[in-house]
Short mmCIF file of N, CA and C in Angstrom, two decimals:
data_model
loop_
_atom_site.label_atom_id
_atom_site.label_comp_id
_atom_site.label_asym_id
_atom_site.label_seq_id
_atom_site.Cartn_x
_atom_site.Cartn_y
_atom_site.Cartn_z
N MET A 1 188.98 148.13 154.53
CA MET A 1 187.74 147.68 153.94
C MET A 1 187.90 146.24 153.46
N MET A 2 186.88 145.41 153.68
CA MET A 2 186.93 144.00 153.30
C MET A 2 186.61 143.85 151.81
N PRO A 3 187.30 142.92 151.17
CA PRO A 3 186.94 142.63 149.78
C PRO A 3 185.50 142.14 149.72
N GLU A 4 184.80 142.48 148.62
CA GLU A 4 183.38 142.15 148.50
C GLU A 4 183.12 140.66 148.35
N HIS A 5 184.10 139.87 147.94
CA HIS A 5 183.85 138.45 147.70
C HIS A 5 183.79 137.63 148.98
N LEU A 6 184.19 138.17 150.10
CA LEU A 6 184.11 137.44 151.37
C LEU A 6 182.72 137.59 151.97
N PRO A 7 182.16 136.51 152.50
CA PRO A 7 180.86 136.62 153.16
C PRO A 7 180.95 137.49 154.41
N LEU A 8 179.84 138.09 154.77
CA LEU A 8 179.78 138.97 155.94
C LEU A 8 180.04 138.21 157.24
N PHE A 9 179.56 136.96 157.30
CA PHE A 9 179.69 136.16 158.51
C PHE A 9 180.67 135.01 158.32
N LEU A 10 181.29 134.56 159.42
CA LEU A 10 182.14 133.39 159.37
C LEU A 10 181.30 132.16 159.06
N THR A 11 181.88 131.22 158.34
CA THR A 11 181.20 129.97 158.06
C THR A 11 181.24 129.08 159.31
N ASP A 12 180.44 128.02 159.29
CA ASP A 12 180.46 127.07 160.42
C ASP A 12 181.86 126.49 160.62
N ASP A 13 182.53 126.14 159.51
CA ASP A 13 183.89 125.59 159.60
C ASP A 13 184.87 126.60 160.19
N GLU A 14 184.71 127.87 159.84
CA GLU A 14 185.60 128.90 160.38
C GLU A 14 185.37 129.10 161.88
N ILE A 15 184.13 128.98 162.31
CA ILE A 15 183.85 129.10 163.75
C ILE A 15 184.45 127.92 164.50
N VAL A 16 184.39 126.73 163.89
CA VAL A 16 185.03 125.56 164.51
C VAL A 16 186.53 125.79 164.61
N GLU A 17 187.13 126.31 163.54
CA GLU A 17 188.58 126.58 163.55
C GLU A 17 188.94 127.65 164.57
N LEU A 18 188.14 128.70 164.65
CA LEU A 18 188.40 129.80 165.58
C LEU A 18 188.31 129.34 167.03
N THR A 19 187.26 128.58 167.34
CA THR A 19 187.02 128.20 168.73
C THR A 19 187.69 126.90 169.13
N GLY A 20 187.97 126.03 168.14
CA GLY A 20 188.49 124.71 168.46
C GLY A 20 187.41 123.78 169.00
N ARG A 21 186.16 124.16 168.80
CA ARG A 21 185.02 123.39 169.32
C ARG A 21 184.03 123.10 168.20
N LYS A 22 183.42 121.90 168.24
CA LYS A 22 182.41 121.54 167.24
C LYS A 22 180.99 121.69 167.76
N LEU A 23 180.79 121.51 169.05
CA LEU A 23 179.45 121.65 169.62
C LEU A 23 179.10 123.13 169.79
N ARG A 24 177.89 123.47 169.41
CA ARG A 24 177.46 124.88 169.45
C ARG A 24 177.60 125.49 170.83
N ARG A 25 177.16 124.79 171.85
CA ARG A 25 177.22 125.38 173.20
C ARG A 25 178.67 125.61 173.63
N LEU A 26 179.58 124.73 173.20
CA LEU A 26 180.99 124.92 173.54
C LEU A 26 181.60 126.05 172.70
N GLN A 27 181.14 126.20 171.46
CA GLN A 27 181.59 127.33 170.63
C GLN A 27 181.19 128.64 171.30
N ILE A 28 179.94 128.70 171.76
CA ILE A 28 179.44 129.91 172.43
C ILE A 28 180.25 130.20 173.69
N ASP A 29 180.51 129.18 174.50
CA ASP A 29 181.33 129.37 175.70
C ASP A 29 182.71 129.89 175.34
N GLN A 30 183.33 129.31 174.31
CA GLN A 30 184.67 129.72 173.92
C GLN A 30 184.69 131.14 173.36
N LEU A 31 183.70 131.49 172.56
CA LEU A 31 183.62 132.86 172.03
C LEU A 31 183.49 133.87 173.17
N ARG A 32 182.73 133.53 174.19
CA ARG A 32 182.61 134.42 175.36
C ARG A 32 183.95 134.57 176.06
N ARG A 33 184.65 133.45 176.24
CA ARG A 33 185.97 133.50 176.89
C ARG A 33 186.96 134.34 176.08
N MET A 34 186.84 134.24 174.75
CA MET A 34 187.75 134.97 173.86
C MET A 34 187.33 136.43 173.66
N LEU A 35 186.18 136.80 174.24
CA LEU A 35 185.63 138.16 174.12
C LEU A 35 185.36 138.54 172.66
N VAL A 36 184.96 137.57 171.86
CA VAL A 36 184.60 137.81 170.46
C VAL A 36 183.11 138.15 170.42
N PRO A 37 182.75 139.30 169.87
CA PRO A 37 181.33 139.64 169.78
C PRO A 37 180.61 138.68 168.83
N PHE A 38 179.44 138.22 169.24
CA PHE A 38 178.66 137.30 168.41
C PHE A 38 177.21 137.38 168.82
N HIS A 39 176.36 136.79 167.99
CA HIS A 39 174.94 136.63 168.29
C HIS A 39 174.60 135.17 168.08
N VAL A 40 173.56 134.71 168.72
CA VAL A 40 173.07 133.36 168.51
C VAL A 40 171.83 133.48 167.62
N ASN A 41 171.83 132.75 166.49
CA ASN A 41 170.68 132.84 165.58
C ASN A 41 169.54 131.93 166.03
N ALA A 42 168.46 131.91 165.27
CA ALA A 42 167.27 131.13 165.64
C ALA A 42 167.53 129.63 165.67
N LEU A 43 168.59 129.19 165.01
CA LEU A 43 168.95 127.77 165.01
C LEU A 43 169.87 127.41 166.18
N GLY A 44 170.22 128.41 166.99
CA GLY A 44 171.10 128.17 168.13
C GLY A 44 172.57 128.19 167.77
N ARG A 45 172.89 128.67 166.58
CA ARG A 45 174.29 128.73 166.13
C ARG A 45 174.88 130.11 166.43
N PRO A 46 176.13 130.14 166.86
CA PRO A 46 176.77 131.45 167.04
C PRO A 46 177.08 132.07 165.68
N VAL A 47 176.81 133.35 165.56
CA VAL A 47 177.05 134.09 164.32
C VAL A 47 178.09 135.17 164.62
N VAL A 48 179.20 135.13 163.89
CA VAL A 48 180.30 136.07 164.10
C VAL A 48 180.54 136.82 162.79
N THR A 49 180.59 138.14 162.85
CA THR A 49 180.91 138.91 161.65
C THR A 49 182.41 138.94 161.46
N ARG A 50 182.82 139.03 160.22
CA ARG A 50 184.26 139.14 159.93
C ARG A 50 184.81 140.44 160.52
N ALA A 51 184.00 141.48 160.51
CA ALA A 51 184.44 142.77 161.04
C ALA A 51 184.77 142.68 162.52
N ALA A 52 184.10 141.80 163.25
CA ALA A 52 184.38 141.63 164.68
C ALA A 52 185.80 141.13 164.90
N LEU A 53 186.34 140.41 163.93
CA LEU A 53 187.69 139.87 164.08
C LEU A 53 188.76 140.76 163.45
N THR A 54 188.39 141.51 162.43
CA THR A 54 189.37 142.35 161.74
C THR A 54 189.55 143.72 162.38
N GLY A 55 188.62 144.07 163.28
CA GLY A 55 188.71 145.37 163.93
C GLY A 55 187.98 146.46 163.18
N ALA A 56 187.38 146.14 162.04
CA ALA A 56 186.66 147.15 161.27
C ALA A 56 185.51 147.71 162.08
N HIS A 57 184.87 146.88 162.86
CA HIS A 57 183.75 147.31 163.69
C HIS A 57 184.21 148.31 164.75
N SER A 58 185.33 148.02 165.41
CA SER A 58 185.79 148.90 166.48
C SER A 58 186.28 150.23 165.93
N ALA A 59 186.84 150.23 164.72
CA ALA A 59 187.29 151.49 164.12
C ALA A 59 186.09 152.38 163.83
N ARG A 60 185.00 151.79 163.34
CA ARG A 60 183.78 152.55 163.07
C ARG A 60 183.18 153.04 164.38
N LYS A 61 183.23 152.21 165.41
CA LYS A 61 182.67 152.57 166.70
C LYS A 61 183.44 153.75 167.31
N GLU A 62 184.78 153.72 167.20
CA GLU A 62 185.60 154.81 167.72
C GLU A 62 185.27 156.12 167.02
N ALA A 63 185.13 156.05 165.70
CA ALA A 63 184.81 157.26 164.93
C ALA A 63 183.45 157.81 165.36
N ALA A 64 182.50 156.93 165.60
CA ALA A 64 181.17 157.37 166.03
C ALA A 64 181.22 157.99 167.42
N GLN A 65 182.06 157.45 168.30
CA GLN A 65 182.15 157.97 169.66
C GLN A 65 182.82 159.33 169.69
N GLN A 66 183.74 159.57 168.77
CA GLN A 66 184.42 160.86 168.73
C GLN A 66 183.46 161.98 168.35
N GLY A 67 182.50 161.64 167.52
CA GLY A 67 181.51 162.63 167.12
C GLY A 67 182.09 163.66 166.17
N TRP A 68 181.26 164.61 165.85
CA TRP A 68 181.64 165.66 164.92
C TRP A 68 181.82 166.96 165.67
N ALA A 69 182.81 167.71 165.28
CA ALA A 69 183.00 169.04 165.84
C ALA A 69 183.45 169.95 164.70
N PRO A 70 183.03 171.19 164.71
CA PRO A 70 183.46 172.10 163.65
C PRO A 70 184.98 172.24 163.68
N ARG A 71 185.56 172.42 162.52
CA ARG A 71 187.01 172.53 162.41
C ARG A 71 187.56 173.65 163.29
N VAL A 72 186.86 174.73 163.42
CA VAL A 72 187.32 175.86 164.22
C VAL A 72 187.49 175.46 165.68
N VAL A 73 186.60 174.63 166.20
CA VAL A 73 186.64 174.23 167.60
C VAL A 73 187.73 173.18 167.83
N SER A 74 187.93 172.28 166.85
CA SER A 74 188.86 171.18 167.07
C SER A 74 190.31 171.57 166.83
N GLU A 75 190.56 172.72 166.28
CA GLU A 75 191.96 173.12 166.00
C GLU A 75 192.57 173.91 167.11
#
């Protein structure tokens, strides 16, 4: 679980550090190459969640894919 004091999304400076690119279109290209999940906001900026990098998102996704089964069936 992430500490509450960290913002949900990476800052512009963190995206520059992550991608090594300052131009938005090049950041987007680099994020695609790196297979980092992101969205482009209304300003044309890539938006990356911290969970996308820490794996918190994929852990939740795996748990959701496993689904629920009664204990009797799963044992």
